Amino acid sequence: MARTKLSDDRDLTEEQKLFKESINDWAERNFPLERVIRINREGHPFPQDIVEGLAELGLIMVTVPEEQGGMGLTWSDQIVIAEQLGYIDPSIATAAGFMAVETGWGFTINRYANEEIRERYIKPAIQGDKFVGIATTEPKGGSDVAGFESTGEKDGDEWVLNGEKTFISGVEECRRMGGGYWVNVRTGPKIPEAPHKNMTAFFVPIDTDGVQPQEPYDDAGRGSLSTSGFIMEDVRIPDEYMLGEEGKGFYYTMEGVDNARILIGASSVGVTRRILEEAADYIKERETFGRPLAKYEGIQFPFVERYIELEASDLMVKKVAKMQDQRYDEEGWLERTGKAKTYKPTEIAKWISMIKYKVPHLAKDTADDAMHWLGAAGYSSEYIFETAWRGVMSYCVGAEGGANIQKLVIARETLGKDYIPYK
Amino acid sequence: MLFVVLVKQVPDTTEVEVDEETGTIIREGVPSVLNAFDEFALNEAIDLKERMDEDVEIIAVSMGPPQAKDALKKCLAIGADSAILLTDRVFAGADTWATAVTLGRAVKKIGDVDVVFAGQEASDGNTAQVGPEVAAQLGISQLTFVADIEKVDKESGHIICKKETDEGHVRIKAELPAVIACMPEPGFEPKIPNVRDIMKAKKKSLDEWTFEDLGGDEEEYGLDGSESVVIRTYSPPPKGEGIKIEEKPEIAAEKIIEFMEEEGLL
Ligand SMILES: Cc1cc2nc3c(=O)[nH]c(=O)nc-3n(C[C@H](O)[C@H](O)[C@H](O)COP(=O)(O)OP(=O)(O)OC[C@H]3O[C@@H](n4cnc5c(N)ncnc54)[C@H](O)[C@@H]3O)c2cc1C
Ligand SMILES: Cc1cc2nc3c(=O)[nH]c(=O)nc-3n(C[C@H](O)[C@H](O)[C@H](O)COP(=O)(O)OP(=O)(O)OC[C@H]3O[C@@H](n4cnc5c(N)ncnc54)[C@H](O)[C@@H]3O)c2cc1C
């Protein structure tokens, strides 16, 4: 029987179609589902040959401008790549490590980094030779981004950083490959009514003296990518490794979060699509009571409902990517032309939160459904569903912001600021 | 040196559906891809270009509807230097001969082509006729079932290829210019274009040529120029279940004779 295909690429550009084709051809050869499942069981660090393959395909940080070593692609192009990485690796490890983190955050680091960081870390990361990531979360600052406690004190032309970062993606990979993290610290007093003030972002190379990586967590899913943390004890970082301006870290962080969340939405579309295709192949073949499972409404109706949600999500992600393209195109527009921007950043953030909430949950729920449709087979790691379920759950519980945090953003933008629950 | 690679866009399926009335392939809703053997031919051309000291230009040429641009875009991403789509209502409905007439005219118009690369056959039409017919059109050498190209030597005016036969391989030397119909050996892995290749392809030229560009009479092209007529198109009925005789050879032979007599086959 011909394999079920649920994608329709006719609305993509010729280049976007070719991106997808290349990713699929490469995965068929080097990274089939069996390998995705196996490496998730074997655990991290993430296989270096796959990182190199992604780099050779030119997929890492494609939105970085060409003159800085990237491809200068749009977010509309970028989401096609992110979706397809979710499709080929529904455990989400590849897309989490190399889209959400390296590309979403890497692009943002690049914007605020000096030439030296670009040359020593960003360009090699694009080549697959280094890893760059984000370390905002702390024992006392998860959802409450501004609740962090790490500090930075100026000492001559250096800064001395202290504190602890937890639940950080890719620390093991970063140790193996070299690289570093975007780290937020407080460089002034904590102002109770404005705790986000005095947050400053630095780029901290992982091999700097005083950076002490911790044991990786034994996570439920995306086993091929490590999650860990590090303690910073008198870590000395030169002035030039500050990202952007002093005290503006919170705003840069919100921008980075937005970029990462778009790619999470896109890759979760890919995960959902793959789950539905794999499940369709099974339910069309498997017979009970003399008929294929796909003939029973108890199976085909929920299948259809998930499919509708998938296509709706796909359209939303495309809309959001266009908004983000507009945001960057219109940068400095007000100063240049006197024209107001099309969207306020907070409006874009609302849409981004909508996909960050909706699509990973859809992927998780679809995997859950598929396990029901398959019965015992679905529960076994021979099929991708349980690996996918455990992987996308990371985005529901917290990675790049928990579910309720997205709802807080959406409520703030729809009901108004007066209804922010924690104020 | 100048290489032309003939490429066809084919439906991405092994289960081609045919419109019973018109006898043509139903293409609506079926995703299309570059014919696999043509992709191999292009890979061979690029490989050769990379091995040669002199400058080589590779032009990918396809005849087809405007959507066939996708296949040419892919060729540009893989490494063709430019591409030409032959597209016109006049070309529509072509059989293999009319296809070869169109492609042959295009090769002539390009001029001074040293090697024309084709696939051995297309995965939809499967006739394996177009390559040789183009050679006939142009009155130049033709080599089929080419698995590898050893060298192209413009000075001595020869091409040396490895050709697959039922018994194995033969090395063949032919005069230039030549049409070579290529077929990969099992395990061949085509080059996968990366994002950079794909974006570079955007800047390469992809021209469209119509009937006006190729000249001649309208009757030579498309349906009018086709010598063959499709009377009916159908899928052969599936083979019935066979019989299996597991006996000593002498007994088995007797049983087969018996069976054939019963069925009136002898
Ligand atoms: C696999 C994985 C990888 C990660 N990688 C990184 C990384 O690379 N870098 C990094 O900095 N961080 C990373 N994180 C951490 C992530 O950013 C945090 O999990 C997230 O910010 C939530 O923080 P928390 O886990 O401490 O949960 P908490 O903040 O303790 O929240 C717990 C729960 O309560 C909900 N909640 C919180 N506040 C409210 C409220 N006011 N109203 C209603 N509900 C609320 C949240 O939605 C959540 O469900 C990762 C997390 C995971 C799971
Ligand atoms: C249902 C059906 C009925 C048909 N009926 C007839 C018929 O009655 N008589 C008849 O002669 N043909 C017929 N054809 C063939 C049809 O016209 C062919 O698709 C077309 O002419 C090319 O032949 P092919 O696909 O067999 O290519 P092949 O000869 O198998 O292709 C060999 C190579 O030639 C090149 N090539 C072929 N087509 C093109 C192209 N359009 N552009 C660029 N390069 C190309 C490619 O390199 C390809 O690998 C029929 C096809 C179908 C599906």
mmCIF file with all atom_site columns, N, CA and C in Angstrom, chain A residues 313-349:
data_model
loop_
_atom_site.group_PDB
_atom_site.id
_atom_site.type_symbol
_atom_site.label_atom_id
_atom_site.label_alt_id
_atom_site.label_comp_id
_atom_site.label_asym_id
_atom_site.label_entity_id
_atom_site.label_seq_id
_atom_site.pdbx_PDB_ins_code
_atom_site.Cartn_x
_atom_site.Cartn_y
_atom_site.Cartn_z
_atom_site.occupancy
_atom_site.B_iso_or_equiv
_atom_site.pdbx_formal_charge
_atom_site.auth_seq_id
_atom_site.auth_comp_id
_atom_site.auth_asym_id
_atom_site.auth_atom_id
_atom_site.pdbx_PDB_model_num
ATOM 1   N N  . SER A 1 313 ? -3.239 24.711 12.564 1.00 0.00 ? 313 SER A N  1
ATOM 2   C CA . SER A 1 313 ? -1.986 25.111 13.216 1.00 0.00 ? 313 SER A CA 1
ATOM 3   C C  . SER A 1 313 ? -0.946 25.530 12.183 1.00 0.00 ? 313 SER A C  1
ATOM 4   N N  . ASP A 1 314 ? -0.895 24.767 11.102 1.00 0.00 ? 314 ASP A N  1
ATOM 5   C CA . ASP A 1 314 ? 0.062  25.067 10.044 1.00 0.00 ? 314 ASP A CA 1
ATOM 6   C C  . ASP A 1 314 ? -0.173 26.490 9.519  1.00 0.00 ? 314 ASP A C  1
ATOM 7   N N  . LEU A 1 315 ? -1.443 26.825 9.297  1.00 0.00 ? 315 LEU A N  1
ATOM 8   C CA . LEU A 1 315 ? -1.765 28.173 8.805  1.00 0.00 ? 315 LEU A CA 1
ATOM 9   C C  . LEU A 1 315 ? -1.383 29.238 9.826  1.00 0.00 ? 315 LEU A C  1
ATOM 10  N N  . MET A 1 316 ? -1.630 28.942 11.100 1.00 0.00 ? 316 MET A N  1
ATOM 11  C CA . MET A 1 316 ? -1.270 29.906 12.146 1.00 0.00 ? 316 MET A CA 1
ATOM 12  C C  . MET A 1 316 ? 0.229  30.144 12.183 1.00 0.00 ? 316 MET A C  1
ATOM 13  N N  . VAL A 1 317 ? 0.985  29.061 12.086 1.00 0.00 ? 317 VAL A N  1
ATOM 14  C CA . VAL A 1 317 ? 2.445  29.193 12.143 1.00 0.00 ? 317 VAL A CA 1
ATOM 15  C C  . VAL A 1 317 ? 2.931  30.040 10.968 1.00 0.00 ? 317 VAL A C  1
ATOM 16  N N  . LYS A 1 318 ? 2.318  29.819 9.791  1.00 0.00 ? 318 LYS A N  1
ATOM 17  C CA . LYS A 1 318 ? 2.729  30.603 8.622  1.00 0.00 ? 318 LYS A CA 1
ATOM 18  C C  . LYS A 1 318 ? 2.404  32.081 8.829  1.00 0.00 ? 318 LYS A C  1
ATOM 19  N N  . LYS A 1 319 ? 1.258  32.346 9.426  1.00 0.00 ? 319 LYS A N  1
ATOM 20  C CA . LYS A 1 319 ? 0.878  33.743 9.702  1.00 0.00 ? 319 LYS A CA 1
ATOM 21  C C  . LYS A 1 319 ? 1.886  34.385 10.650 1.00 0.00 ? 319 LYS A C  1
ATOM 22  N N  . VAL A 1 320 ? 2.226  33.640 11.705 1.00 0.00 ? 320 VAL A N  1
ATOM 23  C CA . VAL A 1 320 ? 3.154  34.182 12.699 1.00 0.00 ? 320 VAL A CA 1
ATOM 24  C C  . VAL A 1 320 ? 4.522  34.453 12.066 1.00 0.00 ? 320 VAL A C  1
ATOM 25  N N  . ALA A 1 321 ? 4.966  33.542 11.199 1.00 0.00 ? 321 ALA A N  1
ATOM 26  C CA . ALA A 1 321 ? 6.270  33.745 10.547 1.00 0.00 ? 321 ALA A CA 1
ATOM 27  C C  . ALA A 1 321 ? 6.251  35.030 9.720  1.00 0.00 ? 321 ALA A C  1
ATOM 28  N N  . LYS A 1 322 ? 5.123  35.275 9.063  1.00 0.00 ? 322 LYS A N  1
ATOM 29  C CA . LYS A 1 322 ? 5.014  36.509 8.267  1.00 0.00 ? 322 LYS A CA 1
ATOM 30  C C  . LYS A 1 322 ? 5.082  37.734 9.167  1.00 0.00 ? 322 LYS A C  1
ATOM 31  N N  . MET A 1 323 ? 4.417  37.634 10.335 1.00 0.00 ? 323 MET A N  1
ATOM 32  C CA . MET A 1 323 ? 4.454  38.760 11.270 1.00 0.00 ? 323 MET A CA 1
ATOM 33  C C  . MET A 1 323 ? 5.889  39.017 11.715 1.00 0.00 ? 323 MET A C  1
ATOM 34  N N  . GLN A 1 324 ? 6.618  37.952 11.970 1.00 0.00 ? 324 GLN A N  1
ATOM 35  C CA . GLN A 1 324 ? 7.993  38.104 12.437 1.00 0.00 ? 324 GLN A CA 1
ATOM 36  C C  . GLN A 1 324 ? 8.878  38.684 11.322 1.00 0.00 ? 324 GLN A C  1
ATOM 37  N N  . ASP A 1 325 ? 8.610  38.269 10.091 1.00 0.00 ? 325 ASP A N  1
ATOM 38  C CA . ASP A 1 325 ? 9.350  38.862 8.962  1.00 0.00 ? 325 ASP A CA 1
ATOM 39  C C  . ASP A 1 325 ? 9.107  40.366 8.903  1.00 0.00 ? 325 ASP A C  1
ATOM 40  N N  . GLN A 1 326 ? 7.848  40.722 9.123  1.00 0.00 ? 326 GLN A N  1
ATOM 41  C CA . GLN A 1 326 ? 7.486  42.134 9.086  1.00 0.00 ? 326 GLN A CA 1
ATOM 42  C C  . GLN A 1 326 ? 8.178  42.891 10.226 1.00 0.00 ? 326 GLN A C  1
ATOM 43  N N  . ARG A 1 327 ? 8.232  42.254 11.392 1.00 0.00 ? 327 ARG A N  1
ATOM 44  C CA . ARG A 1 327 ? 8.861  42.882 12.548 1.00 0.00 ? 327 ARG A CA 1
ATOM 45  C C  . ARG A 1 327 ? 10.314 43.240 12.237 1.00 0.00 ? 327 ARG A C  1
ATOM 46  N N  . TYR A 1 328 ? 11.039 42.285 11.632 1.00 0.00 ? 328 TYR A N  1
ATOM 47  C CA . TYR A 1 328 ? 12.446 42.576 11.352 1.00 0.00 ? 328 TYR A CA 1
ATOM 48  C C  . TYR A 1 328 ? 12.612 43.492 10.142 1.00 0.00 ? 328 TYR A C  1
ATOM 49  N N  . ASP A 1 329 ? 11.718 43.363 9.164  1.00 0.00 ? 329 ASP A N  1
ATOM 50  C CA . ASP A 1 329 ? 11.797 44.274 8.005  1.00 0.00 ? 329 ASP A CA 1
ATOM 51  C C  . ASP A 1 329 ? 11.559 45.714 8.425  1.00 0.00 ? 329 ASP A C  1
ATOM 52  N N  . GLU A 1 330 ? 10.681 45.870 9.389  1.00 0.00 ? 330 GLU A N  1
ATOM 53  C CA . GLU A 1 330 ? 10.279 47.230 9.775  1.00 0.00 ? 330 GLU A CA 1
ATOM 54  C C  . GLU A 1 330 ? 11.150 47.798 10.891 1.00 0.00 ? 330 GLU A C  1
ATOM 55  N N  . GLU A 1 331 ? 12.202 47.069 11.235 1.00 0.00 ? 331 GLU A N  1
ATOM 56  C CA . GLU A 1 331 ? 13.080 47.546 12.298 1.00 0.00 ? 331 GLU A CA 1
ATOM 57  C C  . GLU A 1 331 ? 13.676 48.900 11.894 1.00 0.00 ? 331 GLU A C  1
ATOM 58  N N  . GLY A 1 332 ? 13.585 49.864 12.781 1.00 0.00 ? 332 GLY A N  1
ATOM 59  C CA . GLY A 1 332 ? 14.137 51.185 12.486 1.00 0.00 ? 332 GLY A CA 1
ATOM 60  C C  . GLY A 1 332 ? 13.288 51.980 11.505 1.00 0.00 ? 332 GLY A C  1
ATOM 61  N N  . TRP A 1 333 ? 12.183 51.422 11.124 1.00 0.00 ? 333 TRP A N  1
ATOM 62  C CA . TRP A 1 333 ? 11.289 52.025 10.136 1.00 0.00 ? 333 TRP A CA 1
ATOM 63  C C  . TRP A 1 333 ? 10.757 53.385 10.638 1.00 0.00 ? 333 TRP A C  1
ATOM 64  N N  . LEU A 1 334 ? 10.351 53.395 11.903 1.00 0.00 ? 334 LEU A N  1
ATOM 65  C CA . LEU A 1 334 ? 9.784  54.613 12.478 1.00 0.00 ? 334 LEU A CA 1
ATOM 66  C C  . LEU A 1 334 ? 10.787 55.759 12.349 1.00 0.00 ? 334 LEU A C  1
ATOM 67  N N  . GLU A 1 335 ? 12.042 55.457 12.706 1.00 0.00 ? 335 GLU A N  1
ATOM 68  C CA . GLU A 1 335 ? 13.083 56.479 12.642 1.00 0.00 ? 335 GLU A CA 1
ATOM 69  C C  . GLU A 1 335 ? 13.351 56.881 11.188 1.00 0.00 ? 335 GLU A C  1
ATOM 70  N N  . ARG A 1 336 ? 13.328 55.897 10.299 1.00 0.00 ? 336 ARG A N  1
ATOM 71  C CA . ARG A 1 336 ? 13.670 56.164 8.894  1.00 0.00 ? 336 ARG A CA 1
ATOM 72  C C  . ARG A 1 336 ? 12.542 56.854 8.152  1.00 0.00 ? 336 ARG A C  1
ATOM 73  N N  . THR A 1 337 ? 11.329 56.384 8.385  1.00 0.00 ? 337 THR A N  1
ATOM 74  C CA . THR A 1 337 ? 10.230 56.835 7.517  1.00 0.00 ? 337 THR A CA 1
ATOM 75  C C  . THR A 1 337 ? 9.133  57.574 8.278  1.00 0.00 ? 337 THR A C  1
ATOM 76  N N  . GLY A 1 338 ? 9.189  57.503 9.601  1.00 0.00 ? 338 GLY A N  1
ATOM 77  C CA . GLY A 1 338 ? 8.136  58.140 10.382 1.00 0.00 ? 338 GLY A CA 1
ATOM 78  C C  . GLY A 1 338 ? 6.844  57.333 10.407 1.00 0.00 ? 338 GLY A C  1
ATOM 79  N N  . LYS A 1 339 ? 6.889  56.148 9.729  1.00 0.00 ? 339 LYS A N  1
ATOM 80  C CA . LYS A 1 339 ? 5.673  55.323 9.690  1.00 0.00 ? 339 LYS A CA 1
ATOM 81  C C  . LYS A 1 339 ? 5.620  54.397 10.901 1.00 0.00 ? 339 LYS A C  1
ATOM 82  N N  . ALA A 1 340 ? 4.425  54.183 11.394 1.00 0.00 ? 340 ALA A N  1
ATOM 83  C CA . ALA A 1 340 ? 4.276  53.275 12.531 1.00 0.00 ? 340 ALA A CA 1
ATOM 84  C C  . ALA A 1 340 ? 4.446  51.843 12.043 1.00 0.00 ? 340 ALA A C  1
ATOM 85  N N  . LYS A 1 341 ? 4.955  50.980 12.921 1.00 0.00 ? 341 LYS A N  1
ATOM 86  C CA . LYS A 1 341 ? 5.099  49.574 12.559 1.00 0.00 ? 341 LYS A CA 1
ATOM 87  C C  . LYS A 1 341 ? 3.722  48.923 12.467 1.00 0.00 ? 341 LYS A C  1
ATOM 88  N N  . THR A 1 342 ? 3.655  47.855 11.673 1.00 0.00 ? 342 THR A N  1
ATOM 89  C CA . THR A 1 342 ? 2.368  47.187 11.492 1.00 0.00 ? 342 THR A CA 1
ATOM 90  C C  . THR A 1 342 ? 1.888  46.563 12.802 1.00 0.00 ? 342 THR A C  1
ATOM 91  N N  . TYR A 1 343 ? 2.789  45.885 13.501 1.00 0.00 ? 343 TYR A N  1
ATOM 92  C CA . TYR A 1 343 ? 2.402  45.234 14.758 1.00 0.00 ? 343 TYR A CA 1
ATOM 93  C C  . TYR A 1 343 ? 3.254  45.739 15.914 1.00 0.00 ? 343 TYR A C  1
ATOM 94  N N  . LYS A 1 344 ? 2.635  45.821 17.086 1.00 0.00 ? 344 LYS A N  1
ATOM 95  C CA . LYS A 1 344 ? 3.414  46.059 18.300 1.00 0.00 ? 344 LYS A CA 1
ATOM 96  C C  . LYS A 1 344 ? 4.076  44.730 18.666 1.00 0.00 ? 344 LYS A C  1
ATOM 97  N N  . PRO A 1 345 ? 5.271  44.741 19.254 1.00 0.00 ? 345 PRO A N  1
ATOM 98  C CA . PRO A 1 345 ? 5.912  43.479 19.643 1.00 0.00 ? 345 PRO A CA 1
ATOM 99  C C  . PRO A 1 345 ? 5.021  42.619 20.534 1.00 0.00 ? 345 PRO A C  1
ATOM 100 N N  . THR A 1 346 ? 4.228  43.259 21.388 1.00 0.00 ? 346 THR A N  1
ATOM 101 C CA . THR A 1 346 ? 3.386  42.476 22.298 1.00 0.00 ? 346 THR A CA 1
ATOM 102 C C  . THR A 1 346 ? 2.257  41.762 21.533 1.00 0.00 ? 346 THR A C  1
ATOM 103 N N  . GLU A 1 347 ? 1.829  42.373 20.421 1.00 0.00 ? 347 GLU A N  1
ATOM 104 C CA . GLU A 1 347 ? 0.799  41.701 19.608 1.00 0.00 ? 347 GLU A CA 1
ATOM 105 C C  . GLU A 1 347 ? 1.392  40.452 18.956 1.00 0.00 ? 347 GLU A C  1
ATOM 106 N N  . ILE A 1 348 ? 2.619  40.611 18.459 1.00 0.00 ? 348 ILE A N  1
ATOM 107 C CA . ILE A 1 348 ? 3.268  39.454 17.837 1.00 0.00 ? 348 ILE A CA 1
ATOM 108 C C  . ILE A 1 348 ? 3.477  38.380 18.898 1.00 0.00 ? 348 ILE A C  1
ATOM 109 N N  . ALA A 1 349 ? 3.870  38.829 20.100 1.00 0.00 ? 349 ALA A N  1
ATOM 110 C CA . ALA A 1 349 ? 4.097  37.870 21.192 1.00 0.00 ? 349 ALA A CA 1
ATOM 111 C C  . ALA A 1 349 ? 2.819  37.089 21.505 1.00 0.00 ? 349 ALA A C  1
#
